[in-house]
Coordinates of C-alpha atoms and ligand atoms in Angstrom, one line a residue:
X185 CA 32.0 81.3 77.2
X186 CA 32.9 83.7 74.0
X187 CA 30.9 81.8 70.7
X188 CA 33.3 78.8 69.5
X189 CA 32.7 77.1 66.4
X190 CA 31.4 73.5 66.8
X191 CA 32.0 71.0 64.2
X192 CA 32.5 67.1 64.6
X193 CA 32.2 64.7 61.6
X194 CA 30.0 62.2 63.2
X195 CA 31.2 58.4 62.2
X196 CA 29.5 55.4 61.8
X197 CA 26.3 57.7 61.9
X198 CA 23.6 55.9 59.3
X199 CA 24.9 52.4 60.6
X200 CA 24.5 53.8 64.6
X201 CA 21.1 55.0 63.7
X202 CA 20.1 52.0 61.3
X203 CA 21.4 49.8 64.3
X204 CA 19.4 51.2 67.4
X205 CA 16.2 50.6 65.7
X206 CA 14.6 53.7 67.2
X207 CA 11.1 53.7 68.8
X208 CA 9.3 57.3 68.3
X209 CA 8.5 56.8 71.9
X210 CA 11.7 55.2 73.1
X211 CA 14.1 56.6 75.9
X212 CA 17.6 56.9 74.2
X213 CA 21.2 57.4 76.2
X214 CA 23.7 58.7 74.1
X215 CA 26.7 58.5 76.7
X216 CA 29.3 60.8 74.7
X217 CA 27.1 63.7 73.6
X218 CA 30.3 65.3 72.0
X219 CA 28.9 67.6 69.1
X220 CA 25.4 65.8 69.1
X221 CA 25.9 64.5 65.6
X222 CA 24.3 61.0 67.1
X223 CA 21.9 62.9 69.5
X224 CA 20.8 65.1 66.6
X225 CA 19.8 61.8 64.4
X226 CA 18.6 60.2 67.5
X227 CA 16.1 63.4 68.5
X228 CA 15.3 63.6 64.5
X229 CA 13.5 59.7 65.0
X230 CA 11.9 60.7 68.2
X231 CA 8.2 62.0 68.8
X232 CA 7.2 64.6 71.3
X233 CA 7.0 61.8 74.0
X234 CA 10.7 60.1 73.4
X235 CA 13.3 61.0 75.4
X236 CA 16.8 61.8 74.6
X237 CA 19.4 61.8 77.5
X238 CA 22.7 63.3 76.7
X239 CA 25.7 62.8 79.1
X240 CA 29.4 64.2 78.4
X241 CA 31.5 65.0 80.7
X242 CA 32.7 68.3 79.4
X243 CA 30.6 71.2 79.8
X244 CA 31.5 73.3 76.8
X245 CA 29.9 70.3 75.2
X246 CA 26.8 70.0 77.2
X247 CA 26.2 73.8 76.5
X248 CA 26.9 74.0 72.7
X249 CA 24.8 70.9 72.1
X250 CA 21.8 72.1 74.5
X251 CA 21.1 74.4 71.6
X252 CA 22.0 72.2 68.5
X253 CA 19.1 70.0 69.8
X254 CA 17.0 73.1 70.8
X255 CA 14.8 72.3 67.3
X256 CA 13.8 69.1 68.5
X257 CA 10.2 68.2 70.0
X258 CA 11.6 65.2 71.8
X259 CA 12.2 65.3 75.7
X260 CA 15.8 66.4 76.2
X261 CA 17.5 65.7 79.2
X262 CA 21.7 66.5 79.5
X263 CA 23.6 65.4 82.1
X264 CA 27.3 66.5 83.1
X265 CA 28.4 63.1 84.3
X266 CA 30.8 60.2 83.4
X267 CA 29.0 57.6 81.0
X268 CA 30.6 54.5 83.3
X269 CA 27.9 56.0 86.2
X270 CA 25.0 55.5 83.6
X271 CA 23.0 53.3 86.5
X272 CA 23.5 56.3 88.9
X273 CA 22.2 58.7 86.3
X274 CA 19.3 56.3 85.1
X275 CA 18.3 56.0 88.8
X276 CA 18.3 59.4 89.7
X277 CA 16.2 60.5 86.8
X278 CA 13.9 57.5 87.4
X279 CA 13.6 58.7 91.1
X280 CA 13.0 62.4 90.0
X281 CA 10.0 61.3 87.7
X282 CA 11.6 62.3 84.7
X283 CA 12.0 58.2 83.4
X284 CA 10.5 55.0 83.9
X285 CA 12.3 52.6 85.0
X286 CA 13.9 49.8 83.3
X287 CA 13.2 51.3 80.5
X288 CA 16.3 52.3 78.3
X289 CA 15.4 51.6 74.7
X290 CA 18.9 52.0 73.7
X291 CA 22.4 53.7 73.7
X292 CA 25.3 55.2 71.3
X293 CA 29.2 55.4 72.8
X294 CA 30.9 57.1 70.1
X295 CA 34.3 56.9 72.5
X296 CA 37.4 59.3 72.2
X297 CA 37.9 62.8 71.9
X298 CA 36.3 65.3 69.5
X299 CA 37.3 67.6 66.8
X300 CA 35.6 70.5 69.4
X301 CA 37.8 69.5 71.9
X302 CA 41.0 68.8 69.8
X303 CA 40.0 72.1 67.9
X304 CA 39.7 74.2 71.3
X305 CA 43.4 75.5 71.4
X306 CA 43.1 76.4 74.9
X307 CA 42.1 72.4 76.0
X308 CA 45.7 71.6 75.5
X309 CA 44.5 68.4 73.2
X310 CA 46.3 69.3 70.2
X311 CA 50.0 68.9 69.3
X312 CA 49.7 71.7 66.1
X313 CA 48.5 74.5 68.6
X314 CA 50.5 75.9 71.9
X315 CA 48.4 75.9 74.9
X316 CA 49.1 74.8 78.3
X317 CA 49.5 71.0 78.9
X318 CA 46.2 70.1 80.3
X319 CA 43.9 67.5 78.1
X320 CA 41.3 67.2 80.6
X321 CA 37.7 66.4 79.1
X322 CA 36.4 67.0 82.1
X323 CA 37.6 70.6 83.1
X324 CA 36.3 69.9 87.0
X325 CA 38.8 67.0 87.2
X326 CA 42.5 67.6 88.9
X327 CA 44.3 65.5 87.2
X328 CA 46.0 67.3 83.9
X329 CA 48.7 66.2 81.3
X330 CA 50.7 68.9 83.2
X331 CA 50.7 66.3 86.3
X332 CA 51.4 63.4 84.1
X333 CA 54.6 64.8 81.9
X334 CA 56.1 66.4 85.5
X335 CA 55.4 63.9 88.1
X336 CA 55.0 60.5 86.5
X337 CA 58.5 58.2 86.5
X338 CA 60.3 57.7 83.5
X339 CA 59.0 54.0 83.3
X340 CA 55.6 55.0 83.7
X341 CA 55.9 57.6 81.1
X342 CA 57.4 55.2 78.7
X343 CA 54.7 52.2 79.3
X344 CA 51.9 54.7 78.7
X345 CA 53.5 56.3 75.4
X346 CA 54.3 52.6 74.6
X347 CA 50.8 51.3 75.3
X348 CA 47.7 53.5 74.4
X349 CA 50.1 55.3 71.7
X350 CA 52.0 52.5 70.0
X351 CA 54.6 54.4 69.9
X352 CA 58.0 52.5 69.2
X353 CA 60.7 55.4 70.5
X354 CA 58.2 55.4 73.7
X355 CA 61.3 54.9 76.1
X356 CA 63.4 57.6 74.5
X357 CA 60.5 60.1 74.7
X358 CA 60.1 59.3 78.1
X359 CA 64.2 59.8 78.7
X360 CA 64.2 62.7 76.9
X361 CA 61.0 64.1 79.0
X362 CA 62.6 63.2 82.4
X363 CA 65.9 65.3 81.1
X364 CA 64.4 68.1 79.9
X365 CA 61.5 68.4 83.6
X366 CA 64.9 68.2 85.6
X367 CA 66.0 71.8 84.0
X368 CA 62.2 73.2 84.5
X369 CA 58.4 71.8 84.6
X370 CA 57.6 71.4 81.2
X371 CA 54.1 73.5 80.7
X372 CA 53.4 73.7 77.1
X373 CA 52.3 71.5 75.0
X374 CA 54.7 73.1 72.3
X375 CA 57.7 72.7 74.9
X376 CA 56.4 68.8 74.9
X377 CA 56.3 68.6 71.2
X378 CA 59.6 70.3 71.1
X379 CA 61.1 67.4 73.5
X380 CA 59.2 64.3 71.6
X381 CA 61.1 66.0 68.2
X382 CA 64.4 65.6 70.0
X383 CA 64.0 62.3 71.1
X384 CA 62.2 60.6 67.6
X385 CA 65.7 60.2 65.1
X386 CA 65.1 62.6 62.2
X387 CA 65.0 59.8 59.7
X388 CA 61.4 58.7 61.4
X389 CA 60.3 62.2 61.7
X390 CA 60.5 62.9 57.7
X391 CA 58.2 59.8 56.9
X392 CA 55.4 58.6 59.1
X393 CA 52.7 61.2 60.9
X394 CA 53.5 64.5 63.4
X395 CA 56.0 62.9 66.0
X396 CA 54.2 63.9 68.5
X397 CA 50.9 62.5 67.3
X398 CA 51.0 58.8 69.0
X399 CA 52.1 60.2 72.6
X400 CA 49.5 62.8 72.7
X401 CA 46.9 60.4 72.1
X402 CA 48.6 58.0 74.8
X403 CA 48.5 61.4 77.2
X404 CA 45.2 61.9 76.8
X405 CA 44.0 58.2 77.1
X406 CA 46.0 58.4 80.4
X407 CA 44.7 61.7 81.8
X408 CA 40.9 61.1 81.3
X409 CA 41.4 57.3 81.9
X410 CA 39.4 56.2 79.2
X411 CA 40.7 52.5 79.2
X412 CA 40.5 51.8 82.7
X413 CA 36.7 52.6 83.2
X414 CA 35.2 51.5 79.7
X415 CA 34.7 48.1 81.1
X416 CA 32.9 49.0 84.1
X417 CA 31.3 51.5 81.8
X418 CA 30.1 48.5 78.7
X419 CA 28.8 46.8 81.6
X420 CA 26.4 49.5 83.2
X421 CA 25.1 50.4 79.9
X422 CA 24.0 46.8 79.6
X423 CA 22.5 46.2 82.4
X424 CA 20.6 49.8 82.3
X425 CA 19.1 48.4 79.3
X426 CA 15.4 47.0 78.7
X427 CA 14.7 44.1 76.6
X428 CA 14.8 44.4 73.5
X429 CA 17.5 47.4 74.2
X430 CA 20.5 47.9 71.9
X431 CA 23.6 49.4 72.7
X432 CA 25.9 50.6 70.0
X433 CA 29.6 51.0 70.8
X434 CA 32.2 52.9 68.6
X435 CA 35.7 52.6 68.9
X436 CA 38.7 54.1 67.6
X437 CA 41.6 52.3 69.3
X438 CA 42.6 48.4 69.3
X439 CA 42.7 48.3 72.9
X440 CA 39.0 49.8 72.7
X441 CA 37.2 47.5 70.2
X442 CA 39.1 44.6 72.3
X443 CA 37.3 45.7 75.3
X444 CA 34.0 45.7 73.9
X445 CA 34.3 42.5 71.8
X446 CA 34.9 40.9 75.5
X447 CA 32.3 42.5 77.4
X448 CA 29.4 41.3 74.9
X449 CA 31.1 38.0 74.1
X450 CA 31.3 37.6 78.4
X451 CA 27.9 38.1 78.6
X452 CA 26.6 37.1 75.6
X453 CA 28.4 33.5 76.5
X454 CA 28.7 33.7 80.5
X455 CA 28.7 29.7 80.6
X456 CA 32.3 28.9 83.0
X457 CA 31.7 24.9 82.6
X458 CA 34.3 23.5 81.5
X459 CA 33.8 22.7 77.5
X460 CA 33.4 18.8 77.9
X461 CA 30.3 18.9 80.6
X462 CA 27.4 17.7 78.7
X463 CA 25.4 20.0 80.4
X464 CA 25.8 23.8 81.9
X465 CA 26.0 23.6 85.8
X466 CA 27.1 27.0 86.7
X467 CA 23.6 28.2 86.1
X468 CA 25.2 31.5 84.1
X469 CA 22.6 32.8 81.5
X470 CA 22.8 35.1 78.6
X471 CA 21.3 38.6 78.7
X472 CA 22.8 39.6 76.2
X473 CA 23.1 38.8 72.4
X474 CA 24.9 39.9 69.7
X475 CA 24.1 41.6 66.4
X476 CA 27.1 41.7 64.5
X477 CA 29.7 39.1 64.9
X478 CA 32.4 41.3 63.2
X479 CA 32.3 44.9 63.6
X480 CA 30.9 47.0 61.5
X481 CA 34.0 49.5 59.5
X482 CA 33.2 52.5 57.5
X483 CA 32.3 52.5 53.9
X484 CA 34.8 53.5 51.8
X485 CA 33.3 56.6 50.7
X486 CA 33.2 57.7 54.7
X487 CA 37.2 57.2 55.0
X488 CA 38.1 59.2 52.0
X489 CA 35.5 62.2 53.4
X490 CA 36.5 61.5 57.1
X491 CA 40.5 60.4 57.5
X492 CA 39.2 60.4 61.3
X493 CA 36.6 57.4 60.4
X494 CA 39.5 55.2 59.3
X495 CA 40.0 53.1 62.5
X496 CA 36.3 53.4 63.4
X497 CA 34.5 50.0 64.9
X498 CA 31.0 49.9 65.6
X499 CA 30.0 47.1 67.9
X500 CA 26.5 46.3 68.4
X501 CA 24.4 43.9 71.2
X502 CA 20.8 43.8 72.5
X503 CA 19.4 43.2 75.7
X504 CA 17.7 39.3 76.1
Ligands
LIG167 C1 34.0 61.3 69.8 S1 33.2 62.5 70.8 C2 31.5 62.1 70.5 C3 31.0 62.8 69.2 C4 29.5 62.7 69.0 N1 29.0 61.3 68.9 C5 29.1 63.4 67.7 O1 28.7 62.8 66.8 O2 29.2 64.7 67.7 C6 33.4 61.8 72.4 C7 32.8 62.7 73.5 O3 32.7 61.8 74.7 C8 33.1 62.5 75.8 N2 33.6 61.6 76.8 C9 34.7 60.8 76.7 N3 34.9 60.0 77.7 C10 33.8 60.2 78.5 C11 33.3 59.7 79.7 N4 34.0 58.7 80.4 N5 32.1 60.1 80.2 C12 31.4 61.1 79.6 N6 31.8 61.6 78.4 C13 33.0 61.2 77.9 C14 34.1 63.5 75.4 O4 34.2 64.6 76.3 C15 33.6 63.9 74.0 O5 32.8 65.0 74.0
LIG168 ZN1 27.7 26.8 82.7

């Protein structure tokens, strides 16, 4: 891999660090390594005999943090994995020796995309550079925005756009998309942003942001699924945790924070009696409580130096 420049503005990164209440000789997950702007502050808190484990599932990411970290006198260990099989990964490394077990002190998901990846013209993340459509975070997986834009229907199309990119001309993006595949595959993402400016009325595209700025985010939420395993995922890290444990969950999308305000709220309240029983028979206990009620938003000063922070939500829970 030639040298590539890495920079991410990490969010929420005092109130993360502040929040996981790190023990010098804890064992620390952070599940989206990204640039290691949480792992770094994580590794600076942790003695010789703390552990950080680091799991992305991009490689270039793995790779370039390996040596940002390098510095650090903690116990590093990166794994190229999916954070929703945390258990798996926990496991294995408690079977090879390398952990205890039970013994996960706490965990950062700082979920989305990063500025390495959206910066990587070749990634095909990025509506301002031409690459190839691709938008895979995990460069193993076969499933690319090339697949998506050329094989998906038109209503599928549209219900993605419409969903994960609240994007109100999501239908006629999608027509417009279908039109323009039947003459040739489209394979760029410039020959996508070139179809989404057709199809958005010229009015809209003078105000708001880049046209093509809500479907690309609704492509890529699509193509790495990250909706559909974060559930799965929120509930592995809890239960991976020890007691005492926190896990500290960063969001940048509504349909994100709503997850994780139901997975904690779940299991921080799992009672299913019905609300006039004087007393709980379905046996359900907490194992889980919450820190903050509300989430926790960026100061002010953090928006105007990072635009990126602005729909930032940190949601924090402990282990019972
Ligand atoms: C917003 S960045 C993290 C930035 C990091 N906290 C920092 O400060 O530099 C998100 C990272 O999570 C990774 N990621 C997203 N979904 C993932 C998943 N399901 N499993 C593993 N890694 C994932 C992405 O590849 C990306 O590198
Ligand atoms: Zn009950």
């Amino acid at each position: 891999m030639s040298e590539k420049k890495y920079s991410h503005v990490t969010v929420l990164l005092e109130e993360t660090i502040e929040n996981l209440n790190i023990k010098p000789d804890g064992i620390y997950v952070d599940g989206t390594l990204g640039g290691g702007g949480h792992s770094e502050e994580i590794c600076k808190n942790l003695h010789a005999d703390g552990v950080l484990i680091g799991i992305d599932r991009d490689t270039d990411a793995l790779e370039a943090v390996g040596k940002r970290l390098e510095p650090y006198r903690c116990k590093k260990i990166f794994v190229h994995s999916n954070y929703a099989d945390v258990k798996e990964v926990v496991e294995e490394l408690y079977e090879e020796g390398k952990i205890p077990r039970n013994k996960i002190d706490g965990a950062v998901l700082d979920l989305g995309v990063s500025s390495f990846q959206l910066d990587n013209q070749e990634r095909g993340f990025s509506y301002m550079q031409d690459a190839p459509l691709d938008m895979r975070m995990n460069q193993e997986d076969e499933f690319s925005a090339y697949e998506l834009i050329n094989e998906y229907s038109e209503k599928d199309i549209a219900y993605i756009i419409s969903k994960y990119g609240e994007e109100r001309w999501a239908k006629r993006i999608a027509k417009f998309i279908v039109e323009a595949r039947k003459v040739k595959p489209l394979e760029t993402t410039q020959e996508l942003v070139d179809v989404i400016k057709a199809a958005v009325p010229k009015a809209v595209r003078r105000e708001g942001p880049h046209p093509a700025k809500r479907t690309f985010q609704a492509i890529r939420i699509e193509v790495n699924n990250e909706l559909g395993l974060l559930e799965t995922a929120l509930e592995n890290f809890c239960d991976v945790l020890g007691r005492g444990g926190r896990l500290c969950v960063i969001s940048f999308h509504s349909l994100e924070d709503r997850i994780a305000k139901e997975v904690i709220s779940k299991r921080a309240n799992p009672c299913t009696c019905p609300k006039d029983f004087p007393v709980c028979v379905c046996g359900k206990v907490a194992d889980i409580k919450k820190i903050s009620g509300k989430p926790v938003l960026p100061s002010k000063g953090e928006i105007e130096a990072n635009h990126r922070s602005r729909s930032a939500k940190l949601r924090v829970c402990e282990k019972i």
